[in-house]
PDB file of C-alpha atoms in Angstrom:
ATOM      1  CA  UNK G  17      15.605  26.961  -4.522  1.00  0.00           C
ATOM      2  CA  UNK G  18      14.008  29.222  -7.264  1.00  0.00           C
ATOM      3  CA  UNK G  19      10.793  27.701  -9.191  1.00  0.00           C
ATOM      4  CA  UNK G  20       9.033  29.043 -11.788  1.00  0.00           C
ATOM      5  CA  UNK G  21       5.321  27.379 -12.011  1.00  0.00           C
ATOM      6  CA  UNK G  22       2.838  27.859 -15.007  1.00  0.00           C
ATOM      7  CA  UNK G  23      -1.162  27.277 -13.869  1.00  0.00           C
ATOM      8  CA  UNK G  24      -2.350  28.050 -10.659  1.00  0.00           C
ATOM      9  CA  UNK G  25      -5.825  26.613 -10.930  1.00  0.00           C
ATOM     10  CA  UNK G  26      -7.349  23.964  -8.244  1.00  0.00           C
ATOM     11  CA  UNK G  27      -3.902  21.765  -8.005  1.00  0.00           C
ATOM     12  CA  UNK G  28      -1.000  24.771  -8.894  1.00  0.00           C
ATOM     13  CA  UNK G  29      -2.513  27.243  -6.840  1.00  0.00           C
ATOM     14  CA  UNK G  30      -2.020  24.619  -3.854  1.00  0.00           C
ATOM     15  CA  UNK G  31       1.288  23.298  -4.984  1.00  0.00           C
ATOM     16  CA  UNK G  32       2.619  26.980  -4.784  1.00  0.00           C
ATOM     17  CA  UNK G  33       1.539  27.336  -1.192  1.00  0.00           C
ATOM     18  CA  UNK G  34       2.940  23.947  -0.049  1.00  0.00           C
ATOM     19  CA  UNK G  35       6.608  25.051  -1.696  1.00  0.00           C
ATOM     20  CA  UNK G  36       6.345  28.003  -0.341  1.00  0.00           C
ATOM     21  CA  UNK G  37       5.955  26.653   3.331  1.00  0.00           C
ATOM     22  CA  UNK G  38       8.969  24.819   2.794  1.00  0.00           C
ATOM     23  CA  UNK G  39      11.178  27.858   2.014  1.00  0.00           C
ATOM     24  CA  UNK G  40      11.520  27.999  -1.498  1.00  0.00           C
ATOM     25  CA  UNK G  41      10.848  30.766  -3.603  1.00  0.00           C
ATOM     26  CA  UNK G  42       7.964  30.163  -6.506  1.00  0.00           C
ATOM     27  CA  UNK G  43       7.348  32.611  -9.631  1.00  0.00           C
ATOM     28  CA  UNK G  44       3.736  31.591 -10.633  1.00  0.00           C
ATOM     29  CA  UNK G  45       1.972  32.144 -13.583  1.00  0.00           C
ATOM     30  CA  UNK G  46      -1.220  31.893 -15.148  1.00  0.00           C
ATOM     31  CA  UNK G  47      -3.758  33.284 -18.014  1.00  0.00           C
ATOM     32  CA  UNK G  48      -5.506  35.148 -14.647  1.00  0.00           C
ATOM     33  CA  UNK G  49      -3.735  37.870 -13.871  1.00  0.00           C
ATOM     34  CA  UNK G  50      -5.268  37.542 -10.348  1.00  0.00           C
ATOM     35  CA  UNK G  51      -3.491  34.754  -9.764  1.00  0.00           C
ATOM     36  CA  UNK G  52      -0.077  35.298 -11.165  1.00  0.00           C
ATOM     37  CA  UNK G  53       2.720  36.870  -9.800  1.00  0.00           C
ATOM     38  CA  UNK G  54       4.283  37.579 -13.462  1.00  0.00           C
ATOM     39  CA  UNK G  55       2.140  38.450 -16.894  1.00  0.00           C
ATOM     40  CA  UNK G  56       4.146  36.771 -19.445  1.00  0.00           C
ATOM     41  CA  UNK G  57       6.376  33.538 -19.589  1.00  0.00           C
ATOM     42  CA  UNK G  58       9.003  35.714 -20.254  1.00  0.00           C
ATOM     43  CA  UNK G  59       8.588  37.913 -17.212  1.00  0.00           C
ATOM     44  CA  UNK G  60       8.893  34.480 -15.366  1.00  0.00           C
ATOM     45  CA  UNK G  61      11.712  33.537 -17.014  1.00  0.00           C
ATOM     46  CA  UNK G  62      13.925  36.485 -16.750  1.00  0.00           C
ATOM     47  CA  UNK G  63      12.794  36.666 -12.937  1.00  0.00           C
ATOM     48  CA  UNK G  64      14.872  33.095 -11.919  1.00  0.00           C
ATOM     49  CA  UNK G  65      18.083  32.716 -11.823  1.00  0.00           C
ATOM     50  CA  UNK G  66      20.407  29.529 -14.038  1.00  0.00           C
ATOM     51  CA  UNK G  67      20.191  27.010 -13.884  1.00  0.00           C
ATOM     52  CA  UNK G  68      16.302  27.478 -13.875  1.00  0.00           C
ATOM     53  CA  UNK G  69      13.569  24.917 -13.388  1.00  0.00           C
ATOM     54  CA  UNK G  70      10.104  25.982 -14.874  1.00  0.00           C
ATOM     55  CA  UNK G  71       7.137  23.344 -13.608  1.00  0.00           C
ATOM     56  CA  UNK G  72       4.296  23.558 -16.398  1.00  0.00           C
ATOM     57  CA  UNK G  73       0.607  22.523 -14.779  1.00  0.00           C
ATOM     58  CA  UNK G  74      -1.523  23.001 -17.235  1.00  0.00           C
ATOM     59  CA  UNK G  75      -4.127  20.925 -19.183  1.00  0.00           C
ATOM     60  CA  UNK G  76      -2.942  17.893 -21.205  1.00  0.00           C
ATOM     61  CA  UNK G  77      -2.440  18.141 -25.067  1.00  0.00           C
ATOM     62  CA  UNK G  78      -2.210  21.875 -26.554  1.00  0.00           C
ATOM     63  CA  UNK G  79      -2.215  23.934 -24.170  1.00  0.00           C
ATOM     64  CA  UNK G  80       1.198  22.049 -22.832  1.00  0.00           C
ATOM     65  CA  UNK G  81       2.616  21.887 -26.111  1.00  0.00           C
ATOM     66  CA  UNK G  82       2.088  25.690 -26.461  1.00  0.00           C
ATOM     67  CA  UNK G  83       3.400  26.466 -23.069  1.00  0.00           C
ATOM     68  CA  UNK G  84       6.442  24.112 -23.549  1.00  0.00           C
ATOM     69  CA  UNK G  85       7.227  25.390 -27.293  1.00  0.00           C
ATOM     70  CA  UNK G  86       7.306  28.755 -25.819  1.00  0.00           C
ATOM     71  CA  UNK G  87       9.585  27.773 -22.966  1.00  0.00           C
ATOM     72  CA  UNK G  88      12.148  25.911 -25.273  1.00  0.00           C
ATOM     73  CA  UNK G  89      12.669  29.628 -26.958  1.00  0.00           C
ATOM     74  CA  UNK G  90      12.836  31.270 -23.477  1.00  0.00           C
ATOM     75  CA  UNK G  91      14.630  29.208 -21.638  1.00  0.00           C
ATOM     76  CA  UNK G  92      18.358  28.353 -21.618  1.00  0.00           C
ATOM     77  CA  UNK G  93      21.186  25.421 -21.945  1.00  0.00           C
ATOM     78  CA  UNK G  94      21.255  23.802 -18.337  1.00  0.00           C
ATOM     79  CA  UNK G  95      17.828  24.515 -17.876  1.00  0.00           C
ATOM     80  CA  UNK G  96      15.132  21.862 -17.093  1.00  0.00           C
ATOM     81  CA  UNK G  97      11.031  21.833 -17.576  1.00  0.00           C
ATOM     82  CA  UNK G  98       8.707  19.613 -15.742  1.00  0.00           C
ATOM     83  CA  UNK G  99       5.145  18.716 -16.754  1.00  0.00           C
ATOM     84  CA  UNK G 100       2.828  18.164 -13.962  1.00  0.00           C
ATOM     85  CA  UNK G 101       0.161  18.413 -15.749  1.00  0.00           C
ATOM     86  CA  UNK G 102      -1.905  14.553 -16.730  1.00  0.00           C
ATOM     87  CA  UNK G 103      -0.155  14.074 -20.103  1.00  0.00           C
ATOM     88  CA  UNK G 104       0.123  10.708 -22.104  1.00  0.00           C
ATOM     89  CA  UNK G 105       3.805   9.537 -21.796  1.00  0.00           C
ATOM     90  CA  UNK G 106       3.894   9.572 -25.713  1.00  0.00           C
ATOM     91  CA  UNK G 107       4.049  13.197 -25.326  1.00  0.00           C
ATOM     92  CA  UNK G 108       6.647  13.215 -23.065  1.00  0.00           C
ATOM     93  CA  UNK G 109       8.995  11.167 -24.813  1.00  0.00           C
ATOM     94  CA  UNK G 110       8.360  13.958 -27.732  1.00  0.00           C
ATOM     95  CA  UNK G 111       8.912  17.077 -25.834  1.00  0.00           C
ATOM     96  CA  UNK G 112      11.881  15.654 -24.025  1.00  0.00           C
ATOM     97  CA  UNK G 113      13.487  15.403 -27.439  1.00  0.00           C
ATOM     98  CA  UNK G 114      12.039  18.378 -28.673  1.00  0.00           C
ATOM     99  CA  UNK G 115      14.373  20.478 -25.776  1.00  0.00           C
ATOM    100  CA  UNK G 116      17.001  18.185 -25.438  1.00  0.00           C
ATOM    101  CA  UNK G 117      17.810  19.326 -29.348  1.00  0.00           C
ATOM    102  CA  UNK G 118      18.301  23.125 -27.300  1.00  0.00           C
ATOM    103  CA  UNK G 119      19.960  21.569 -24.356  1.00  0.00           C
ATOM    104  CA  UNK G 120      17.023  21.920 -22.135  1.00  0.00           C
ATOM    105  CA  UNK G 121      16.393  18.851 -19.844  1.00  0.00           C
ATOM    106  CA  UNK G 122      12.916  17.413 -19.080  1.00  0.00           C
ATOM    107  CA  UNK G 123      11.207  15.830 -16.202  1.00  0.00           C
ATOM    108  CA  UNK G 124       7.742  14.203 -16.501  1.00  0.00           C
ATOM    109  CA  UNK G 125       5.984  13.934 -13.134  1.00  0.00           C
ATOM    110  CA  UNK G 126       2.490  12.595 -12.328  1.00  0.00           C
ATOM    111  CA  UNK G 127       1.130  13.943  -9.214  1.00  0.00           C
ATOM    112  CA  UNK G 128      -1.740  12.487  -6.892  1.00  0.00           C
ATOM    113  CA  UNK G 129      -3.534  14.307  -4.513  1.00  0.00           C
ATOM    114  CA  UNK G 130      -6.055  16.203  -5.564  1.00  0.00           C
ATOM    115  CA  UNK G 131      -7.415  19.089  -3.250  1.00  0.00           C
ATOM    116  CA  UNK G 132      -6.192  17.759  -0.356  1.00  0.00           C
ATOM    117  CA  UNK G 133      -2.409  18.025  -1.191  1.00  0.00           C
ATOM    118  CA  UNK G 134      -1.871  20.918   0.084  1.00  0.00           C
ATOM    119  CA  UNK G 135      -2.142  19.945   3.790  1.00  0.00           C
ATOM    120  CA  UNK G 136      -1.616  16.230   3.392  1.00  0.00           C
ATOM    121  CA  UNK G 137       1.183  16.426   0.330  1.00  0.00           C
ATOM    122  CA  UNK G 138       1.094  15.267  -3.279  1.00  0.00           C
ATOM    123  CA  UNK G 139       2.047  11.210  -4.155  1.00  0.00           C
ATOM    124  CA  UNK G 140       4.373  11.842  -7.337  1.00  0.00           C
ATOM    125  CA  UNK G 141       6.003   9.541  -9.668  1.00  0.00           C
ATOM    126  CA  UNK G 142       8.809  11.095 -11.990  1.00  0.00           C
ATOM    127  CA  UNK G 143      10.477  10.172 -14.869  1.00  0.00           C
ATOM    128  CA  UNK G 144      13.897  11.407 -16.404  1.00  0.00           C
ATOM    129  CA  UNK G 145      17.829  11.925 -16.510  1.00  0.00           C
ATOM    130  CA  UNK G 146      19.240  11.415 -12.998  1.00  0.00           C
ATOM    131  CA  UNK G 147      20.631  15.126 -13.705  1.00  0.00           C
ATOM    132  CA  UNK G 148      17.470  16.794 -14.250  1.00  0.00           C
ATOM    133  CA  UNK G 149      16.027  15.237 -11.385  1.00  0.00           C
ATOM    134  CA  UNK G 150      18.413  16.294  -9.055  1.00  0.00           C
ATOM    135  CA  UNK G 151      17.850  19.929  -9.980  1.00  0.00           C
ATOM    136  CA  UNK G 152      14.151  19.580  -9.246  1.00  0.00           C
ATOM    137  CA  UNK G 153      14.550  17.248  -6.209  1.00  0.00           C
ATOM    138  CA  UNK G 154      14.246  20.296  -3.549  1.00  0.00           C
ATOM    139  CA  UNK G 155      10.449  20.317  -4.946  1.00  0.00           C
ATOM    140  CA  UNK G 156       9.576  17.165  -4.768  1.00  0.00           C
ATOM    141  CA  UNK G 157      10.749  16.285  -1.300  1.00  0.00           C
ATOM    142  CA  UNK G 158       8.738  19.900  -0.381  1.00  0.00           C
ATOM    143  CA  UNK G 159       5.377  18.607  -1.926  1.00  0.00           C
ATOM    144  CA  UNK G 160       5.803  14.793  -0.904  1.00  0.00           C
ATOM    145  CA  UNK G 161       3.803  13.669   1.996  1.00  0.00           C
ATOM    146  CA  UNK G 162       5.864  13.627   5.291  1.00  0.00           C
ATOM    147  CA  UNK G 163       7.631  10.297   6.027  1.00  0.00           C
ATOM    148  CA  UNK G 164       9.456   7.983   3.786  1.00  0.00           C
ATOM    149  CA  UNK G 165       6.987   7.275   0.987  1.00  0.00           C
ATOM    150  CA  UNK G 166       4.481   9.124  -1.347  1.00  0.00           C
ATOM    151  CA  UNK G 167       7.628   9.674  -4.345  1.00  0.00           C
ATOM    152  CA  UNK G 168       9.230   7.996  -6.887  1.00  0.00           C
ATOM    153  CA  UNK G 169      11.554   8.498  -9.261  1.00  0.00           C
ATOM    154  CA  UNK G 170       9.997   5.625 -11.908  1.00  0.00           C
ATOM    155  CA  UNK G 171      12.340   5.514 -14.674  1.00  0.00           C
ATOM    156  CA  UNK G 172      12.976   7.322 -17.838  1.00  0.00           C
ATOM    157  CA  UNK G 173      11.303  10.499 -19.138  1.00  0.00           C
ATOM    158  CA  UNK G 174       7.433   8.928 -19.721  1.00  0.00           C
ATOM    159  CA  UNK G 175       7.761   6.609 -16.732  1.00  0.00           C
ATOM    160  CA  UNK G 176       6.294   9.237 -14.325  1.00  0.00           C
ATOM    161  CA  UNK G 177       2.851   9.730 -16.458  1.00  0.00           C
ATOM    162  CA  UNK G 178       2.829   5.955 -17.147  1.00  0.00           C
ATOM    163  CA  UNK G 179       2.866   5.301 -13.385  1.00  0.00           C
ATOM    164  CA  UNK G 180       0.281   7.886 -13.127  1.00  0.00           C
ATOM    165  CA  UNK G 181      -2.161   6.597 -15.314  1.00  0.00           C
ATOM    166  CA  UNK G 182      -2.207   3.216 -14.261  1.00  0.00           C
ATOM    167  CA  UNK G 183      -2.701   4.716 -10.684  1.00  0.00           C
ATOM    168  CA  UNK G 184      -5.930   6.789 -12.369  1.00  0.00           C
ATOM    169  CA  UNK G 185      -6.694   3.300 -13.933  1.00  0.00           C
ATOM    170  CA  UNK G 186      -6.769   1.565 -10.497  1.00  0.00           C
ATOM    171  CA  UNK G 187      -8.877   4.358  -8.918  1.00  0.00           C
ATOM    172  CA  UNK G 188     -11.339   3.896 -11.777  1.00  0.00           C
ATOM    173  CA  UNK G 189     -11.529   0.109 -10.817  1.00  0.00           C
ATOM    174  CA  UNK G 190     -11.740   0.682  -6.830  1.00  0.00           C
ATOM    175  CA  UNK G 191     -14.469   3.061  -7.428  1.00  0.00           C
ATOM    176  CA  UNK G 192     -16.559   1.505  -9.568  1.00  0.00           C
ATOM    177  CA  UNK G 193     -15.898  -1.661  -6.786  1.00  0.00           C
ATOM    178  CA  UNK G 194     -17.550   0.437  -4.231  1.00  0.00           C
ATOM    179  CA  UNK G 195     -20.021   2.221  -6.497  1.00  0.00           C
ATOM    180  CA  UNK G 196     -21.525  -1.246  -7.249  1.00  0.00           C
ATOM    181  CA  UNK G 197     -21.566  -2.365  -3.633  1.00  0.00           C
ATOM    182  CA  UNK G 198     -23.093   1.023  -2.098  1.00  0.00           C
ATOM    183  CA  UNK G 199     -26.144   0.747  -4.628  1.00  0.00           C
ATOM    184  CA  UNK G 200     -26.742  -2.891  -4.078  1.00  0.00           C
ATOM    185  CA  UNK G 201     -27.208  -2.170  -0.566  1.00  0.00           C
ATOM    186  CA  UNK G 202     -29.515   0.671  -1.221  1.00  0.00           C
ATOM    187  CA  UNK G 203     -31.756  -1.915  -3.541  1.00  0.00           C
ATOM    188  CA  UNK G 204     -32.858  -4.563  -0.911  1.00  0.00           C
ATOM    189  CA  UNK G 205     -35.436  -3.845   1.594  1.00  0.00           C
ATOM    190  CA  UNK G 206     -33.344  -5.625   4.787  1.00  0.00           C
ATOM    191  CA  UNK G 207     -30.571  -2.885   4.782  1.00  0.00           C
ATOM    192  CA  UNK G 208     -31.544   0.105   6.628  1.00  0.00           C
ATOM    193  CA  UNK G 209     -28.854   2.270   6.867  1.00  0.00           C
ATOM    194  CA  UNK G 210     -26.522   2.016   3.917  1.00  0.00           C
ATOM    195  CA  UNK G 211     -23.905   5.122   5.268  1.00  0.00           C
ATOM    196  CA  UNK G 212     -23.460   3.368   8.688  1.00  0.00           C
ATOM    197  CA  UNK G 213     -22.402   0.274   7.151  1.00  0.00           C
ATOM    198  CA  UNK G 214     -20.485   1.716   4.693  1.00  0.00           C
ATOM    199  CA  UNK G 215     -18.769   3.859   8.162  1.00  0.00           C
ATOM    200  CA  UNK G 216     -18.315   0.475   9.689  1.00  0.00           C
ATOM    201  CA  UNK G 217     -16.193  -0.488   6.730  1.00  0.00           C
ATOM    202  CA  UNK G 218     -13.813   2.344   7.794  1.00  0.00           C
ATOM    203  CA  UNK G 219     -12.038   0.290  11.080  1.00  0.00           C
ATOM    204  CA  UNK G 220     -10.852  -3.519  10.710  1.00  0.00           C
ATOM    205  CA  UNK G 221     -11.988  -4.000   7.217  1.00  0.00           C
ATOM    206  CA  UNK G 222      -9.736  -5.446   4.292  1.00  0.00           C
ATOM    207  CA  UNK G 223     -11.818  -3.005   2.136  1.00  0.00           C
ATOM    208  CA  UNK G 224     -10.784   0.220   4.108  1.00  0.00           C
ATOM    209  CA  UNK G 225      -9.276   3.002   2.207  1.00  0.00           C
ATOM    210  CA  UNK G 226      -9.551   6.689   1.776  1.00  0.00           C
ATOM    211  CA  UNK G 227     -11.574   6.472  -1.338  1.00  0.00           C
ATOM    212  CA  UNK G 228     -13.800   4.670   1.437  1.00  0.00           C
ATOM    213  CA  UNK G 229     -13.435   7.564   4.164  1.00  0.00           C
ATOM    214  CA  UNK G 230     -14.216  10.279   1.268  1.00  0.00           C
ATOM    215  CA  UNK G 231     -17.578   7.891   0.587  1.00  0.00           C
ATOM    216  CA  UNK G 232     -18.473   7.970   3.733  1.00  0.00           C
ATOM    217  CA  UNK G 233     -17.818  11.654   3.737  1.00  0.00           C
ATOM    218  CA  UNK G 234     -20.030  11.905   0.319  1.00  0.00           C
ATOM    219  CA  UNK G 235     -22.801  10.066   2.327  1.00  0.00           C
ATOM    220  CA  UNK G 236     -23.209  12.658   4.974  1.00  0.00           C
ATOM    221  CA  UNK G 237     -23.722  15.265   2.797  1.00  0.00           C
ATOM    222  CA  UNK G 238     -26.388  13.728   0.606  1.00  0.00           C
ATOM    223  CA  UNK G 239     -27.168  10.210   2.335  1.00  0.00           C
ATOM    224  CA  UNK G 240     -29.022   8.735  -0.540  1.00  0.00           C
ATOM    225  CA  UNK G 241     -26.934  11.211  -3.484  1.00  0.00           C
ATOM    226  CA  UNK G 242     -30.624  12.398  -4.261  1.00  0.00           C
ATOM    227  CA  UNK G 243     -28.592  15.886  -5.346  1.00  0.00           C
ATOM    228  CA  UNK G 244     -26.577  14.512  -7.891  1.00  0.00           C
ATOM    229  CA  UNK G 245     -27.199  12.992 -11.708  1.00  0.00           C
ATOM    230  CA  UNK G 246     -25.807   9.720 -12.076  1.00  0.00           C
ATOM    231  CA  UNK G 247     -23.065  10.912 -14.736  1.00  0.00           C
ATOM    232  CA  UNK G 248     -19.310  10.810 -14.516  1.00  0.00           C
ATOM    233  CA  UNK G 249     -17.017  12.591 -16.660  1.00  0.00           C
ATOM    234  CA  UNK G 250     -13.834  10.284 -17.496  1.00  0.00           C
ATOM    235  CA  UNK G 251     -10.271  12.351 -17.582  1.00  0.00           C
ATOM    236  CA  UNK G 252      -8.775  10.524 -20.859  1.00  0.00           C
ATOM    237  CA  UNK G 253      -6.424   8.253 -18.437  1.00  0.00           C
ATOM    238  CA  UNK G 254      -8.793   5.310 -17.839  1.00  0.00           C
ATOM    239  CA  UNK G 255      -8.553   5.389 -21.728  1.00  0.00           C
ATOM    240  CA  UNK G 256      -4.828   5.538 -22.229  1.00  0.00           C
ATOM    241  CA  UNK G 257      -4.565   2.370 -20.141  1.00  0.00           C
ATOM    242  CA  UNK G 258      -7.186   0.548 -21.360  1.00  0.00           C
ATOM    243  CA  UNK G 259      -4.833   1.548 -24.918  1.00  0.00           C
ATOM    244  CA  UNK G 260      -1.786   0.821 -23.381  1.00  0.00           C
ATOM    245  CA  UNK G 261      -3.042  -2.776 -21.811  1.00  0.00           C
ATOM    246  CA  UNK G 262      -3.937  -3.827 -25.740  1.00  0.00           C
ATOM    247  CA  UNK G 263      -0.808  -2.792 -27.080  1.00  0.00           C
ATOM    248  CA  UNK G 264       1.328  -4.921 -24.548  1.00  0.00           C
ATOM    249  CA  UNK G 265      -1.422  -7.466 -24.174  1.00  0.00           C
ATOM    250  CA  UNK G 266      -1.905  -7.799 -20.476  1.00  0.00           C
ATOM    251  CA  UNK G 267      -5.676  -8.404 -19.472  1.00  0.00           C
ATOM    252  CA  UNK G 268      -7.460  -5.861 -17.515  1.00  0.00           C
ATOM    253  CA  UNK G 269     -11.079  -6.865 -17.173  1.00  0.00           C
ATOM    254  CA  UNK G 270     -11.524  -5.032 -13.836  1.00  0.00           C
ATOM    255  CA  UNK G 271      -9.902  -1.435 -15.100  1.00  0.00           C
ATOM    256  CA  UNK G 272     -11.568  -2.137 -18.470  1.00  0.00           C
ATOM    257  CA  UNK G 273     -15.260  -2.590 -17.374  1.00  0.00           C
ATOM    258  CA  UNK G 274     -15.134   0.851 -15.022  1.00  0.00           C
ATOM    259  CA  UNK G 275     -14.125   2.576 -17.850  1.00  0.00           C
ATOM    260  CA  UNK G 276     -17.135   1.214 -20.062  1.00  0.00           C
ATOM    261  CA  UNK G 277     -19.537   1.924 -16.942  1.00  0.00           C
ATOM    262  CA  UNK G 278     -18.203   5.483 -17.001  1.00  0.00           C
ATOM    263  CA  UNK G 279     -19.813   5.644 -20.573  1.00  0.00           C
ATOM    264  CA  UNK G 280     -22.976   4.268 -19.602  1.00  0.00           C
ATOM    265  CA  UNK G 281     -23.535   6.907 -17.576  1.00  0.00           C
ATOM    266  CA  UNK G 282     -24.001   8.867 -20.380  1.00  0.00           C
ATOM    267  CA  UNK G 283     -27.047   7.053 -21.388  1.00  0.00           C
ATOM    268  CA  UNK G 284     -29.315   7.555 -18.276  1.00  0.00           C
ATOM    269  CA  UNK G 285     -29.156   8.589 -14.639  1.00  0.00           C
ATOM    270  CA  UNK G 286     -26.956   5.778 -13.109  1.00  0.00           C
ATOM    271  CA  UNK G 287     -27.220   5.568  -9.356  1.00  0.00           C
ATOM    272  CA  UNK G 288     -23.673   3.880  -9.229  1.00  0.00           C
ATOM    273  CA  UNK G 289     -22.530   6.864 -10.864  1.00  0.00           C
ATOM    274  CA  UNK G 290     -23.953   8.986  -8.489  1.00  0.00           C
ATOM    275  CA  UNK G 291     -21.439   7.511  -6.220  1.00  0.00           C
ATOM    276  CA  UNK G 292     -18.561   7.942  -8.639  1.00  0.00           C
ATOM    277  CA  UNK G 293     -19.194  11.407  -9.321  1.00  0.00           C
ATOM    278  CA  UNK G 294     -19.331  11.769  -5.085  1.00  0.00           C
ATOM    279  CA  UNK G 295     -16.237  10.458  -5.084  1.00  0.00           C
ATOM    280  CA  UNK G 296     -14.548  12.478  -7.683  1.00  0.00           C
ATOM    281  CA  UNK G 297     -15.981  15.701  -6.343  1.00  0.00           C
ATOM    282  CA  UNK G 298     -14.379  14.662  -2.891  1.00  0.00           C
ATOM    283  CA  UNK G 299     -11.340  13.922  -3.806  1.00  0.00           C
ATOM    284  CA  UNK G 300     -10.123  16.113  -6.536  1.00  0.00           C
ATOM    285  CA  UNK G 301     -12.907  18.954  -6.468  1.00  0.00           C
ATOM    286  CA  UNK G 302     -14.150  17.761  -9.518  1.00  0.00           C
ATOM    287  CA  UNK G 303     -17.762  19.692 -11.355  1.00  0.00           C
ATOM    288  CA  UNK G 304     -20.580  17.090 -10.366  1.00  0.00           C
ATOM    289  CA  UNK G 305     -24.274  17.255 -12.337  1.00  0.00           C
ATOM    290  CA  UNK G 306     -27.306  18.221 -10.116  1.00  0.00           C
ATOM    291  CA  UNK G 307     -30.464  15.847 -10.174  1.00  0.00           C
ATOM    292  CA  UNK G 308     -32.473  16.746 -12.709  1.00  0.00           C
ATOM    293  CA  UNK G 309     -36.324  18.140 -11.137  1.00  0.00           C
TER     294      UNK G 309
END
């Protein structure tokens, strides 16, 4: 199939190359004209044939509400945007109704995978009319990993970003988990080697994971994470669940408290943050803070 895609940066650029491996055609475009293959929305438009599906990747709030306003004008009846993008699932339930009023249909689709998706495949979770998902289903079964599991078609429009940020919220919680653990270890005097015993985790453990195996990976670049401050951004996601978990009143003391370590960080030079910011640098390519001399 045909695919136009708006924001080729870290995850789009990658997500272009994996549907392209599969066979399909993708029109890409982006504010760098190095990296598109159209200048204008409207170039990338009038390059796809109906029924078209345009996949918007672009930062959360107004830069998608720009890019999809300008699409709803573009775009035709029959038609059908995605957001890939991490958007709250407020938003989607507005711009779903925003092009449904010009007959355009909308899918909302978290996506997990970071930098590694392009080999390994992207874990999504979509929401929307059984329609509109059929018309991008092609896509997601090219950027899935391979086997039976890594997609999911979650519900309604919202339900894909929903799933999504409880995901982020769990990841949050896990590494926090193994943020505390790694500079416990490091404290007391009996424990040697910290990275071997955080490798021996890796085989036979109830504890193993990848967020482990990208740890361990963190660890043998910088075995102590002497390079890096102990300060980790947070994406707005732990947030939105930490909102979303008061509005429907179901406890989350584990999700909660990672979040509130993340803004400790901000305070001084955490060494479990050190480890967090490791991790998120591993997994998703995300800026880390050197040391400071």
């Amino acid at each position: 199939m045909e695919l136009g895609l708006v924001g080729l940066g870290k995850m789009g650029g990658n997500m272009r190359e994996r549907i392209r491996r599969a066979g399909h055609t993708v029109v890409g475009y982006d504010r760098n004209p190095d990296l598109a293959d159209v200048h204008s929305l409207k170039e990338l438009v009038d390059s796809l044939k109906g029924p078209r599906v345009v996949w918007v990747m672009v930062p959360a709030g107004a830069a998608t509400q720009s890019t999809i306003d300008e699409l709803g004008e573009l775009l035709s009846p029959g038609d059908v945007v995605v957001d890939g993008g991490n958007s709250r699932w407020t938003d989607d339930e507005k711009h779903a109704e925003e092009l449904k009023a010009k007959g355009i249909g909308f899918v909302d689709c978290g996506v997990s995978g970071g930098v590694w998706g392009l080999e390994n495949g992207y874990a999504l979770m979509y929401g929307g009319a059984a329609d509109d998902v059929a018309k991008v289903q092609p896509v997601f079964d090219a950027l899935k990993p391979e086997g039976d599991f890594g997609s999911v078609h979650a519900g309604k429009v919202g339900a894909g970003h929903f799933a999504k940020m409880v995901h982020n919220g769990i990841e949050y919680a896990m590494m926090q988990a193994y943020a505390e653990g790694w500079e416990l270890l490091e404290k007391v005097d009996s424990v040697t080697d910290v990275r071997e015993v955080f490798r021996s985790w890796q085989q036979g453990t109830v504890i193993r994971s990848w967020l482990l195996d990208l740890a361990v990976n963190a660890l043998d670049d910088d075995e102590h994470l002497d390079k890096l401050r102990g300060y980790a951004a947070d994406s707005g996601e732990g947030r939105w669940t930490v909102e979303a978990a008061i509005d429907n009143a179901v406890p989350l003391p584990a999700i909660t408290a990672s979040l509130f370590a993340r803004f400790a960080s901000r305070q001084d030079d955490s060494p479990q943050m050190k480890m967090i910011a490791a991790l998120r640098n591993q997994f998703g390519g995300h800026a880390v803070e050197n040391a400071k001399k």
